[in-house]
Tab-separated table of C-alpha atoms in Angstrom:
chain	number	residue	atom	x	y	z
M	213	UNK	CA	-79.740	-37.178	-198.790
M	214	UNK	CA	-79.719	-34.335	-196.462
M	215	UNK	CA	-83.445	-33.606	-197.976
M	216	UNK	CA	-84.682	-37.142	-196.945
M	217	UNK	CA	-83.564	-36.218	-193.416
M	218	UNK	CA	-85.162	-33.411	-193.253
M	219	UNK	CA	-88.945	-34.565	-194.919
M	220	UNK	CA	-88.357	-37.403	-192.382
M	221	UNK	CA	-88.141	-35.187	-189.599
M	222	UNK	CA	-90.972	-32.939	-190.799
M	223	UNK	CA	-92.957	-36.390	-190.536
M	224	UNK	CA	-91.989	-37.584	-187.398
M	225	UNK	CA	-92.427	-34.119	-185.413
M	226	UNK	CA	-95.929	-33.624	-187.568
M	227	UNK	CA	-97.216	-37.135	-186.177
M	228	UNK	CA	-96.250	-36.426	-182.775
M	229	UNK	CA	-98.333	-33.175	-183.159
M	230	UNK	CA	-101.082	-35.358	-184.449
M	231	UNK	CA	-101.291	-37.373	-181.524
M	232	UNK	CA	-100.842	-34.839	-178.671
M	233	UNK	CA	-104.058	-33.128	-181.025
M	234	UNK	CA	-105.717	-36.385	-180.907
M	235	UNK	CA	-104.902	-37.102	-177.277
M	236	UNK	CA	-105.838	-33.508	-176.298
M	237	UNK	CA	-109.232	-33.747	-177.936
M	238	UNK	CA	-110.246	-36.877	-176.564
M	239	UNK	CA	-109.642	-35.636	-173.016
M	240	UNK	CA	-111.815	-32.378	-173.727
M	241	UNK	CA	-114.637	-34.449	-175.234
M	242	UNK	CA	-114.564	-37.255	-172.348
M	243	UNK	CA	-114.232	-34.926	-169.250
M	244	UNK	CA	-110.481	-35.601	-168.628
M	245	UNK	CA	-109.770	-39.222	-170.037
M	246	UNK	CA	-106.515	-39.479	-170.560
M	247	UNK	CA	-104.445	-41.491	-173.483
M	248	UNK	CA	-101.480	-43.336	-173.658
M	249	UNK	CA	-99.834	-43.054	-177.081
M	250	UNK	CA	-96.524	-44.880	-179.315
M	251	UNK	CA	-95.319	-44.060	-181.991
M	252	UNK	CA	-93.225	-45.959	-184.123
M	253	UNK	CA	-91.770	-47.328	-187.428
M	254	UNK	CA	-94.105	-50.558	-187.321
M	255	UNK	CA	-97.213	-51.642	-185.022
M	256	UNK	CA	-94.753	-53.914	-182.276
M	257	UNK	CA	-93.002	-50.418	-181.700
M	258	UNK	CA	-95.677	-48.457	-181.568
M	259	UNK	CA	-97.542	-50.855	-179.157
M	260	UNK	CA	-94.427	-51.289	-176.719
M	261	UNK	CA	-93.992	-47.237	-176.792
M	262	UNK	CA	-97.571	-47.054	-175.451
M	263	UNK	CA	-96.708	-48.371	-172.316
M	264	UNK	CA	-94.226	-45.658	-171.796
M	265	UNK	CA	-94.814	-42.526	-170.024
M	266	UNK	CA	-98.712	-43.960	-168.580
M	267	UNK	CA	-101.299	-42.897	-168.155
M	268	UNK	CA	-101.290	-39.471	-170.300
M	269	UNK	CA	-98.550	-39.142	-172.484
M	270	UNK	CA	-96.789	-40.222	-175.819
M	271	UNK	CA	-93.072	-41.952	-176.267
M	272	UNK	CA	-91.737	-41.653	-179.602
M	273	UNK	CA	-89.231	-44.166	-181.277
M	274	UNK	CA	-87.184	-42.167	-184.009
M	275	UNK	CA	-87.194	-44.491	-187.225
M	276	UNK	CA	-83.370	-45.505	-186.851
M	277	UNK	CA	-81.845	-48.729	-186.123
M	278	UNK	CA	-79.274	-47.128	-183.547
M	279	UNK	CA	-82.574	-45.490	-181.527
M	280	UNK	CA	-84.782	-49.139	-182.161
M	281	UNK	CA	-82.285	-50.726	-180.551
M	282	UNK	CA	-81.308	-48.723	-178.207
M	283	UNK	CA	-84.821	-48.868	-177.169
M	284	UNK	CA	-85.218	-52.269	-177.509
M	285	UNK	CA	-81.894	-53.437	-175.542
M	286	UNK	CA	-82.605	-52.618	-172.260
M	287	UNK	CA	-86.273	-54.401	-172.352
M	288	UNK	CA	-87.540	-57.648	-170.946
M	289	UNK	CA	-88.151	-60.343	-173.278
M	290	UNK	CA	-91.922	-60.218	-171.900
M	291	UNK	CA	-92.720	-56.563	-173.147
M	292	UNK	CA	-92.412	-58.239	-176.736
M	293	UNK	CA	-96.147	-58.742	-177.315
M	294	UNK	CA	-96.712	-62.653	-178.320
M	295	UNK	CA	-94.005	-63.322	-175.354
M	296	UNK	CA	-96.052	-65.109	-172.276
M	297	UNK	CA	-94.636	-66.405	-169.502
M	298	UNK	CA	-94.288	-69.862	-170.704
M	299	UNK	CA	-91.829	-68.538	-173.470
M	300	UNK	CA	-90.509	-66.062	-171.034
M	301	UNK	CA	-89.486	-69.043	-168.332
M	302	UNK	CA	-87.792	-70.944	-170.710
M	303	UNK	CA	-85.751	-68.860	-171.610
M	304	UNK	CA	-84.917	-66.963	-168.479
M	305	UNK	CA	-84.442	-70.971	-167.158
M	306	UNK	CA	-82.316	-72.378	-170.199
M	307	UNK	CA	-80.213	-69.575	-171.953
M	308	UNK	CA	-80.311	-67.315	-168.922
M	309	UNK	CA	-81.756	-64.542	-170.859
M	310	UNK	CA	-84.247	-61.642	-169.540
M	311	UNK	CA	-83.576	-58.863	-171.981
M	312	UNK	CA	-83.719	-58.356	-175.665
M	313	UNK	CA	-79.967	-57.320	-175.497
M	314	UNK	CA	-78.864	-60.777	-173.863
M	315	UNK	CA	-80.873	-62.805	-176.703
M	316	UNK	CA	-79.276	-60.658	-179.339
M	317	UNK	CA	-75.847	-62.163	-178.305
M	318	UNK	CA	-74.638	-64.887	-180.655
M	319	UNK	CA	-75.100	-68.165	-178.380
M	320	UNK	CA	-78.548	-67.598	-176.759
M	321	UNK	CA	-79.710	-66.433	-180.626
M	322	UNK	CA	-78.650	-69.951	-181.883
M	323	UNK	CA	-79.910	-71.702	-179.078
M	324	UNK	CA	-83.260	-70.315	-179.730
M	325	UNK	CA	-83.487	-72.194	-183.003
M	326	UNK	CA	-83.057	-75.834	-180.571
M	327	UNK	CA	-85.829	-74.326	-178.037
M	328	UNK	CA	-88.400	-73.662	-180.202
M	329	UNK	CA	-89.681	-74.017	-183.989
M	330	UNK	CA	-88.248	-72.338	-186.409
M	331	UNK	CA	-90.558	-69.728	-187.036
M	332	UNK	CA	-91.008	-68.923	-183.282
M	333	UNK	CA	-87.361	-68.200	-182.873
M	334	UNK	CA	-87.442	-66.147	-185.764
M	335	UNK	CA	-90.070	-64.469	-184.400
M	336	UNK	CA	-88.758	-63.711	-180.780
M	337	UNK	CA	-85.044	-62.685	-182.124
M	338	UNK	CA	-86.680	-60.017	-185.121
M	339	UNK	CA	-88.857	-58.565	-182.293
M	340	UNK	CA	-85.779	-58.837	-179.684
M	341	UNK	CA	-84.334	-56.165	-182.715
M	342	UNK	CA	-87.520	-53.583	-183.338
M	343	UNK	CA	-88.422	-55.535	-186.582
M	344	UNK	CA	-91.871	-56.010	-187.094
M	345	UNK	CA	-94.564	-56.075	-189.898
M	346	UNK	CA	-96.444	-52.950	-190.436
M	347	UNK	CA	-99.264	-54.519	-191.706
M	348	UNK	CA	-102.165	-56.388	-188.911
M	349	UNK	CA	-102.678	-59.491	-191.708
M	350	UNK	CA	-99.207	-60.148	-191.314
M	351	UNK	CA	-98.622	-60.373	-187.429
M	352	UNK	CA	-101.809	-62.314	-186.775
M	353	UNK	CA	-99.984	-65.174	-188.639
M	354	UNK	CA	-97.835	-66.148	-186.208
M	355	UNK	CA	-98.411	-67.386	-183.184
M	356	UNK	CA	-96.132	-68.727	-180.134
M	357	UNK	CA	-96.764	-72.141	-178.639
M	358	UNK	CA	-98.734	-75.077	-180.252
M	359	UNK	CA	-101.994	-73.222	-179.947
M	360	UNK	CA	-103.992	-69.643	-178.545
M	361	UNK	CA	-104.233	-70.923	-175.388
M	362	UNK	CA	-106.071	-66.936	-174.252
M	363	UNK	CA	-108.062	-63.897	-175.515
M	364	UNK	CA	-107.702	-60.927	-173.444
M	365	UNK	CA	-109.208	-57.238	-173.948
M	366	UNK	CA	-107.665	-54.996	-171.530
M	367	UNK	CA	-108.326	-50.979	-171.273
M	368	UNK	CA	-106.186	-48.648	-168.776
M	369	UNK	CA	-108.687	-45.953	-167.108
M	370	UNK	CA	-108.436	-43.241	-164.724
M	371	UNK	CA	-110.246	-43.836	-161.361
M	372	UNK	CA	-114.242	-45.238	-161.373
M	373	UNK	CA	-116.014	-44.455	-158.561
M	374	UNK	CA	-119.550	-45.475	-159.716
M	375	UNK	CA	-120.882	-49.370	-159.807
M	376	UNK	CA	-122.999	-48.792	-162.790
M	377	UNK	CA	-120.241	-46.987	-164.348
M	378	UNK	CA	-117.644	-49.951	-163.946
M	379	UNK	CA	-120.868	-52.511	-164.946
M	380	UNK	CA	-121.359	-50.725	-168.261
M	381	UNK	CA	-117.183	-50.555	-168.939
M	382	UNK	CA	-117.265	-54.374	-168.020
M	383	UNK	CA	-120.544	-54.968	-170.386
M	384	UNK	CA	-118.422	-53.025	-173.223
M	385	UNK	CA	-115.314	-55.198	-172.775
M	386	UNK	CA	-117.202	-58.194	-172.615
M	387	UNK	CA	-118.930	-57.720	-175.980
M	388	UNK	CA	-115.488	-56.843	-177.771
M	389	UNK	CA	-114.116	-59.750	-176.197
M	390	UNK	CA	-116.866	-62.024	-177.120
M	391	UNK	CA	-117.096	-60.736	-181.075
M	392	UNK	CA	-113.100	-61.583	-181.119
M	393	UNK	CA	-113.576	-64.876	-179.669
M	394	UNK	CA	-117.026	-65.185	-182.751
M	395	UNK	CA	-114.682	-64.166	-185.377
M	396	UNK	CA	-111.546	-66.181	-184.728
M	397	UNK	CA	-114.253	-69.474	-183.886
M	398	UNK	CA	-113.035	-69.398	-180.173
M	399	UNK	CA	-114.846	-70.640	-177.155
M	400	UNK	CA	-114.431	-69.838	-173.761
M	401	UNK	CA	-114.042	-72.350	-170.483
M	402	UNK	CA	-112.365	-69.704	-168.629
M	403	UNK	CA	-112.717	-65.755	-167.617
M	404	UNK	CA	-110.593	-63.442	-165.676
M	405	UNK	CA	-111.500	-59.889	-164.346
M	406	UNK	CA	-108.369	-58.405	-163.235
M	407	UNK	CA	-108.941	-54.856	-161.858
């Protein structure tokens, strides 16, 4: 057993190397861009750990479910991606709740089931914990609220000084954005830049 710990650490401080690599090259190769990194047992981790320690550096979950939810306790329900602020009002307004911790507690976890579908509140209390799918096939199948009411694409950048520079970043987004709306047969009656 000892082994396993040890081959899992092994991993876990090889990956980290990986990134800071990764992370290190990219700045070199893009004069100074700088990358925000997570890393985690499953993709909801990883993404959540990405917003930590902006705008150049890496936060690391270790693959336990004493550090998961340690991490995960002290977060608001919001940082849970799939969580807007519809979801997020009602349940700051009904059960009180702003952090994973609170919904975690026995009555607010129940009371999910009466607020929402079944699946939803299965979905909001398993990512409340850390637990996620690993896999992108999976997560895309669920979805909070009656239907994808938005489509966002969203990059974090370090200062751009230049109007053609910020035209060409906008043109890029745009296109992304547009070939995810194509592929999931979305159209558009609304857009918003937010700088």
């Amino acid at each position: 057993e000892n082994g396993d710990l040890d081959d899992h650490k092994f991993v876990q401080r090889r990956a980290e190397e990986i990134v800071q690599s990764m992370r290190k090259e990219v700045s070199i190769v893009t004069n100074g861009l700088t990358i925000s990194a997570g890393l985690a047992c499953n993709r909801m981790l990883a993404k959540i750990a990405s917003d930590f320690n902006k705008p150049n550096g890496q936060c690391v979950i270790p693959n336990t479910p004493v550090a998961i939810l340690n991490f995960m306790s002290p977060l608001g329900i919001r940082k849970i991606p799939g969580v807007g602020k519809v979801t997020e009002h009602i349940v700051k307004e009904v059960l009180g709740c702003t952090t994973c911790r609170q919904l975690m507690q026995p009555s607010p976890a129940l009371q999910l089931y009466h607020l929402f579908k079944q699946d939803t509140a299965r979905f909001i209390l398993k990512s409340a914990l850390g637990i996620s799918s690993t896999t992108r096939e999976s997560d895309s199948q669920i979805h909070i609220g009656p239907s994808q009411k938005g489509i966002s694409n969203e990059r974090t950048f370090s200062e751009i000084s230049k109007p053609e520079k910020l035209f060409e970043v906008a043109t890029a987004l745009s296109q992304s954005l547009s070939e995810q709306m194509k592929a999931k047969g979305l159209m558009g009656k609304t857009m918003t830049l937010k700088l």
